[in-house]
PDB file of C-alpha atoms and ligand atoms in Angstrom:
ATOM      1  CA  UNK E   1     -19.984 -25.573  -8.869  1.00 92.00           C
ATOM      2  CA  UNK E   2     -21.119 -22.090  -7.945  1.00 97.00           C
ATOM      3  CA  UNK E   3     -19.054 -19.150  -6.921  1.00 98.00           C
ATOM      4  CA  UNK E   4     -19.909 -16.447  -4.499  1.00 97.00           C
ATOM      5  CA  UNK E   5     -17.969 -13.035  -4.487  1.00 98.00           C
ATOM      6  CA  UNK E   6     -17.526 -10.581  -2.007  1.00 98.00           C
ATOM      7  CA  UNK E   7     -16.105  -7.067  -2.741  1.00 98.00           C
ATOM      8  CA  UNK E   8     -14.383  -4.931  -0.311  1.00 98.00           C
ATOM      9  CA  UNK E   9     -12.041  -2.042  -0.356  1.00 98.00           C
ATOM     10  CA  UNK E  10      -9.111  -0.520   1.439  1.00 98.00           C
ATOM     11  CA  UNK E  11      -6.563   2.452   0.774  1.00 98.00           C
ATOM     12  CA  UNK E  12      -2.934   2.213   1.401  1.00 98.00           C
ATOM     13  CA  UNK E  13       0.284   3.827   0.444  1.00 98.00           C
ATOM     14  CA  UNK E  14       3.424   2.100  -1.051  1.00 98.00           C
ATOM     15  CA  UNK E  15       6.533   2.492  -2.682  1.00 97.00           C
ATOM     16  CA  UNK E  16       7.991   0.062  -5.399  1.00 98.00           C
ATOM     17  CA  UNK E  17      11.626  -0.251  -4.829  1.00 97.00           C
ATOM     18  CA  UNK E  18      14.129  -3.134  -5.137  1.00 97.00           C
ATOM     19  CA  UNK E  19      16.971  -2.574  -2.625  1.00 96.00           C
ATOM     20  CA  UNK E  20      19.085  -4.697  -4.794  1.00 97.00           C
ATOM     21  CA  UNK E  21      19.258  -2.083  -7.586  1.00 98.00           C
ATOM     22  CA  UNK E  22      20.582   1.438  -8.058  1.00 97.00           C
ATOM     23  CA  UNK E  23      18.528   4.234  -7.665  1.00 96.00           C
ATOM     24  CA  UNK E  24      18.622   5.067 -11.126  1.00 97.00           C
ATOM     25  CA  UNK E  25      17.575   1.539 -12.272  1.00 98.00           C
ATOM     26  CA  UNK E  26      14.622   1.749  -9.831  1.00 97.00           C
ATOM     27  CA  UNK E  27      13.553   5.063 -11.069  1.00 96.00           C
ATOM     28  CA  UNK E  28      13.844   3.940 -14.723  1.00 97.00           C
ATOM     29  CA  UNK E  29      11.785   0.918 -14.184  1.00 97.00           C
ATOM     30  CA  UNK E  30       9.350   1.712 -11.575  1.00 96.00           C
ATOM     31  CA  UNK E  31       8.803   5.527 -12.573  1.00 94.00           C
ATOM     32  CA  UNK E  32       6.232   7.421 -10.335  1.00 92.00           C
ATOM     33  CA  UNK E  33       5.830   4.147  -8.308  1.00 94.00           C
ATOM     34  CA  UNK E  34       9.395   4.652  -6.947  1.00 96.00           C
ATOM     35  CA  UNK E  35       8.745   8.003  -5.735  1.00 95.00           C
ATOM     36  CA  UNK E  36      10.609   7.904  -2.356  1.00 93.00           C
ATOM     37  CA  UNK E  37       7.965   9.653  -0.386  1.00 96.00           C
ATOM     38  CA  UNK E  38       5.469   7.020  -1.319  1.00 97.00           C
ATOM     39  CA  UNK E  39       1.864   7.145  -2.958  1.00 96.00           C
ATOM     40  CA  UNK E  40      -1.564   5.811  -2.342  1.00 96.00           C
ATOM     41  CA  UNK E  41      -3.964   3.419  -4.042  1.00 97.00           C
ATOM     42  CA  UNK E  42      -7.770   2.850  -3.612  1.00 97.00           C
ATOM     43  CA  UNK E  43      -7.717  -0.874  -3.500  1.00 98.00           C
ATOM     44  CA  UNK E  44     -10.643  -2.935  -4.619  1.00 98.00           C
ATOM     45  CA  UNK E  45     -10.608  -6.382  -3.432  1.00 98.00           C
ATOM     46  CA  UNK E  46     -12.924  -9.363  -5.014  1.00 98.00           C
ATOM     47  CA  UNK E  47     -12.781 -12.451  -3.007  1.00 98.00           C
ATOM     48  CA  UNK E  48     -14.149 -15.318  -4.886  1.00 98.00           C
ATOM     49  CA  UNK E  49     -15.199 -18.758  -3.303  1.00 98.00           C
ATOM     50  CA  UNK E  50     -16.319 -21.734  -5.238  1.00 98.00           C
ATOM     51  CA  UNK E  51     -17.715 -25.059  -4.510  1.00 98.00           C
ATOM     52  CA  UNK E  52     -20.901 -26.782  -3.902  1.00 97.00           C
ATOM     53  CA  UNK E  53     -24.194 -25.502  -2.242  1.00 97.00           C
ATOM     54  CA  UNK E  54     -24.792 -26.903   1.065  1.00 95.00           C
ATOM     55  CA  UNK E  55     -28.360 -28.715   0.806  1.00 96.00           C
ATOM     56  CA  UNK E  56     -29.262 -27.959   4.283  1.00 97.00           C
ATOM     57  CA  UNK E  57     -28.485 -24.132   4.432  1.00 96.00           C
ATOM     58  CA  UNK E  58     -28.986 -23.411   0.577  1.00 97.00           C
ATOM     59  CA  UNK E  59     -25.624 -21.496   1.054  1.00 97.00           C
ATOM     60  CA  UNK E  60     -22.152 -21.860  -0.675  1.00 98.00           C
ATOM     61  CA  UNK E  61     -20.989 -19.605   2.176  1.00 97.00           C
ATOM     62  CA  UNK E  62     -22.316 -17.553   4.857  1.00 96.00           C
ATOM     63  CA  UNK E  63     -21.685 -13.964   3.237  1.00 96.00           C
ATOM     64  CA  UNK E  64     -21.706 -12.484   6.816  1.00 97.00           C
ATOM     65  CA  UNK E  65     -18.923 -14.885   7.940  1.00 97.00           C
ATOM     66  CA  UNK E  66     -17.016 -14.504   4.723  1.00 98.00           C
ATOM     67  CA  UNK E  67     -17.323 -10.530   4.948  1.00 98.00           C
ATOM     68  CA  UNK E  68     -16.122 -10.623   8.661  1.00 98.00           C
ATOM     69  CA  UNK E  69     -13.140 -12.774   7.626  1.00 98.00           C
ATOM     70  CA  UNK E  70     -12.160 -10.330   5.089  1.00 98.00           C
ATOM     71  CA  UNK E  71     -12.714  -7.354   7.127  1.00 98.00           C
ATOM     72  CA  UNK E  72     -11.037  -8.841  10.220  1.00 97.00           C
ATOM     73  CA  UNK E  73      -7.838 -10.324   8.128  1.00 97.00           C
ATOM     74  CA  UNK E  74      -7.409  -7.885   5.320  1.00 98.00           C
ATOM     75  CA  UNK E  75      -9.086  -4.646   5.612  1.00 97.00           C
ATOM     76  CA  UNK E  76      -8.189  -3.502   9.111  1.00 96.00           C
ATOM     77  CA  UNK E  77      -4.745  -5.054   8.746  1.00 96.00           C
ATOM     78  CA  UNK E  78      -3.902  -2.983   5.541  1.00 98.00           C
ATOM     79  CA  UNK E  79      -6.405  -0.033   5.314  1.00 98.00           C
ATOM     80  CA  UNK E  80      -4.798   3.460   6.031  1.00 98.00           C
ATOM     81  CA  UNK E  81      -1.149   1.926   6.113  1.00 98.00           C
ATOM     82  CA  UNK E  82       1.942   2.538   4.423  1.00 98.00           C
ATOM     83  CA  UNK E  83       2.713  -1.150   3.334  1.00 98.00           C
ATOM     84  CA  UNK E  84       6.242  -0.867   3.058  1.00 97.00           C
ATOM     85  CA  UNK E  85       6.702   0.645   6.708  1.00 97.00           C
ATOM     86  CA  UNK E  86       3.480  -0.285   8.826  1.00 97.00           C
ATOM     87  CA  UNK E  87       3.250  -4.167   7.864  1.00 97.00           C
ATOM     88  CA  UNK E  88       5.446  -7.066   8.543  1.00 96.00           C
ATOM     89  CA  UNK E  89       4.251  -8.730   5.234  1.00 96.00           C
ATOM     90  CA  UNK E  90       6.060  -6.037   3.086  1.00 97.00           C
ATOM     91  CA  UNK E  91       9.308  -5.323   5.171  1.00 94.00           C
ATOM     92  CA  UNK E  92      11.104  -7.590   2.366  1.00 94.00           C
ATOM     93  CA  UNK E  93       8.748  -7.918  -0.207  1.00 97.00           C
ATOM     94  CA  UNK E  94       8.038  -5.386  -2.845  1.00 98.00           C
ATOM     95  CA  UNK E  95       4.414  -4.417  -2.503  1.00 98.00           C
ATOM     96  CA  UNK E  96       3.449  -4.727  -6.148  1.00 98.00           C
ATOM     97  CA  UNK E  97      -0.184  -5.486  -6.827  1.00 98.00           C
ATOM     98  CA  UNK E  98       0.893  -9.135  -7.747  1.00 98.00           C
ATOM     99  CA  UNK E  99       2.762  -9.299  -4.402  1.00 98.00           C
ATOM    100  CA  UNK E 100      -0.135  -7.968  -2.340  1.00 98.00           C
ATOM    101  CA  UNK E 101      -2.750 -10.328  -3.945  1.00 98.00           C
ATOM    102  CA  UNK E 102      -0.361 -13.454  -3.187  1.00 98.00           C
ATOM    103  CA  UNK E 103      -0.281 -12.059   0.477  1.00 98.00           C
ATOM    104  CA  UNK E 104      -4.017 -11.414   0.546  1.00 98.00           C
ATOM    105  CA  UNK E 105      -4.724 -14.691  -0.796  1.00 98.00           C
ATOM    106  CA  UNK E 106      -2.565 -16.689   1.600  1.00 98.00           C
ATOM    107  CA  UNK E 107      -3.986 -15.103   4.669  1.00 98.00           C
ATOM    108  CA  UNK E 108      -7.494 -15.765   3.579  1.00 98.00           C
ATOM    109  CA  UNK E 109      -6.537 -19.394   2.443  1.00 98.00           C
ATOM    110  CA  UNK E 110      -5.906 -20.211   6.263  1.00 98.00           C
ATOM    111  CA  UNK E 111      -9.300 -18.706   7.149  1.00 97.00           C
ATOM    112  CA  UNK E 112     -11.759 -20.069   4.749  1.00 97.00           C
ATOM    113  CA  UNK E 113     -13.149 -23.661   4.696  1.00 95.00           C
ATOM    114  CA  UNK E 114     -10.532 -25.892   2.856  1.00 96.00           C
ATOM    115  CA  UNK E 115     -13.701 -27.506   0.587  1.00 96.00           C
ATOM    116  CA  UNK E 116     -13.972 -24.323  -0.931  1.00 97.00           C
ATOM    117  CA  UNK E 117     -11.873 -22.983  -3.876  1.00 98.00           C
ATOM    118  CA  UNK E 118     -10.320 -19.472  -3.307  1.00 98.00           C
ATOM    119  CA  UNK E 119      -9.511 -16.680  -5.899  1.00 98.00           C
ATOM    120  CA  UNK E 120      -9.099 -13.197  -5.342  1.00 98.00           C
ATOM    121  CA  UNK E 121      -8.921 -10.029  -7.689  1.00 98.00           C
ATOM    122  CA  UNK E 122      -7.169  -7.112  -6.779  1.00 98.00           C
ATOM    123  CA  UNK E 123      -7.771  -3.755  -8.391  1.00 98.00           C
ATOM    124  CA  UNK E 124      -5.162  -1.312  -7.852  1.00 96.00           C
ATOM    125  CA  UNK E 125      -6.738   1.160 -10.314  1.00 95.00           C
ATOM    126  CA  UNK E 126     -10.006   0.758 -12.004  1.00 94.00           C
ATOM    127  CA  UNK E 127      -8.410  -0.431 -15.016  1.00 96.00           C
ATOM    128  CA  UNK E 128      -5.570  -2.571 -13.508  1.00 96.00           C
ATOM    129  CA  UNK E 129      -6.161  -5.594 -11.542  1.00 98.00           C
ATOM    130  CA  UNK E 130      -4.474  -8.727 -10.868  1.00 98.00           C
ATOM    131  CA  UNK E 131      -5.954 -12.100  -9.981  1.00 98.00           C
ATOM    132  CA  UNK E 132      -4.440 -15.121  -7.976  1.00 98.00           C
ATOM    133  CA  UNK E 133      -5.834 -18.567  -7.168  1.00 98.00           C
ATOM    134  CA  UNK E 134      -2.954 -20.185  -5.498  1.00 96.00           C
TER     135      UNK E 134
HETATM  136 NI1   NI O 201       1.611   2.379  -6.806  1.00 82.58          NI
END
C-alpha cells in the first residue's frame, strides 16, 4: 500500500460554546475559545489517501483531481467563514478541531474513490492537530 498526501489551508473563526451549559461553565471549560465575539485560526489540512498504484497510470490518485476536490468541497466552503454563524454544519455542532475533522472527512469520503482509504489531519495551531480516518 502506498499513500499520497495533499496539504491545504483555510482561515476560519469559531467559538466553542455548549448551549446546554451555563456561561460560567463554558467560560471555565473553554477559556479563551469561549470568547463571545469569536476568534480565528489558520487551519492546515492534510488529506491522505492510501491504496494501490494503478499500473496503467502509475498514480495512486491524480493530485490535480484530489486538490480540486479539497478546494471545491472544503476550502471554498470554510475559508474566511465564521464556522458557527456561516455554515450549516456547525449550527448545532460545536466547532472543535475534532468535530471539524469529522465533518471534513465525511464530506471528502463522499467525493473520493471508495477503493482508496482516507484519513485527514487538521492542524488548528502549528502544535495542535487532530487525525480522523472514519
Ligand atoms: Ni479556537
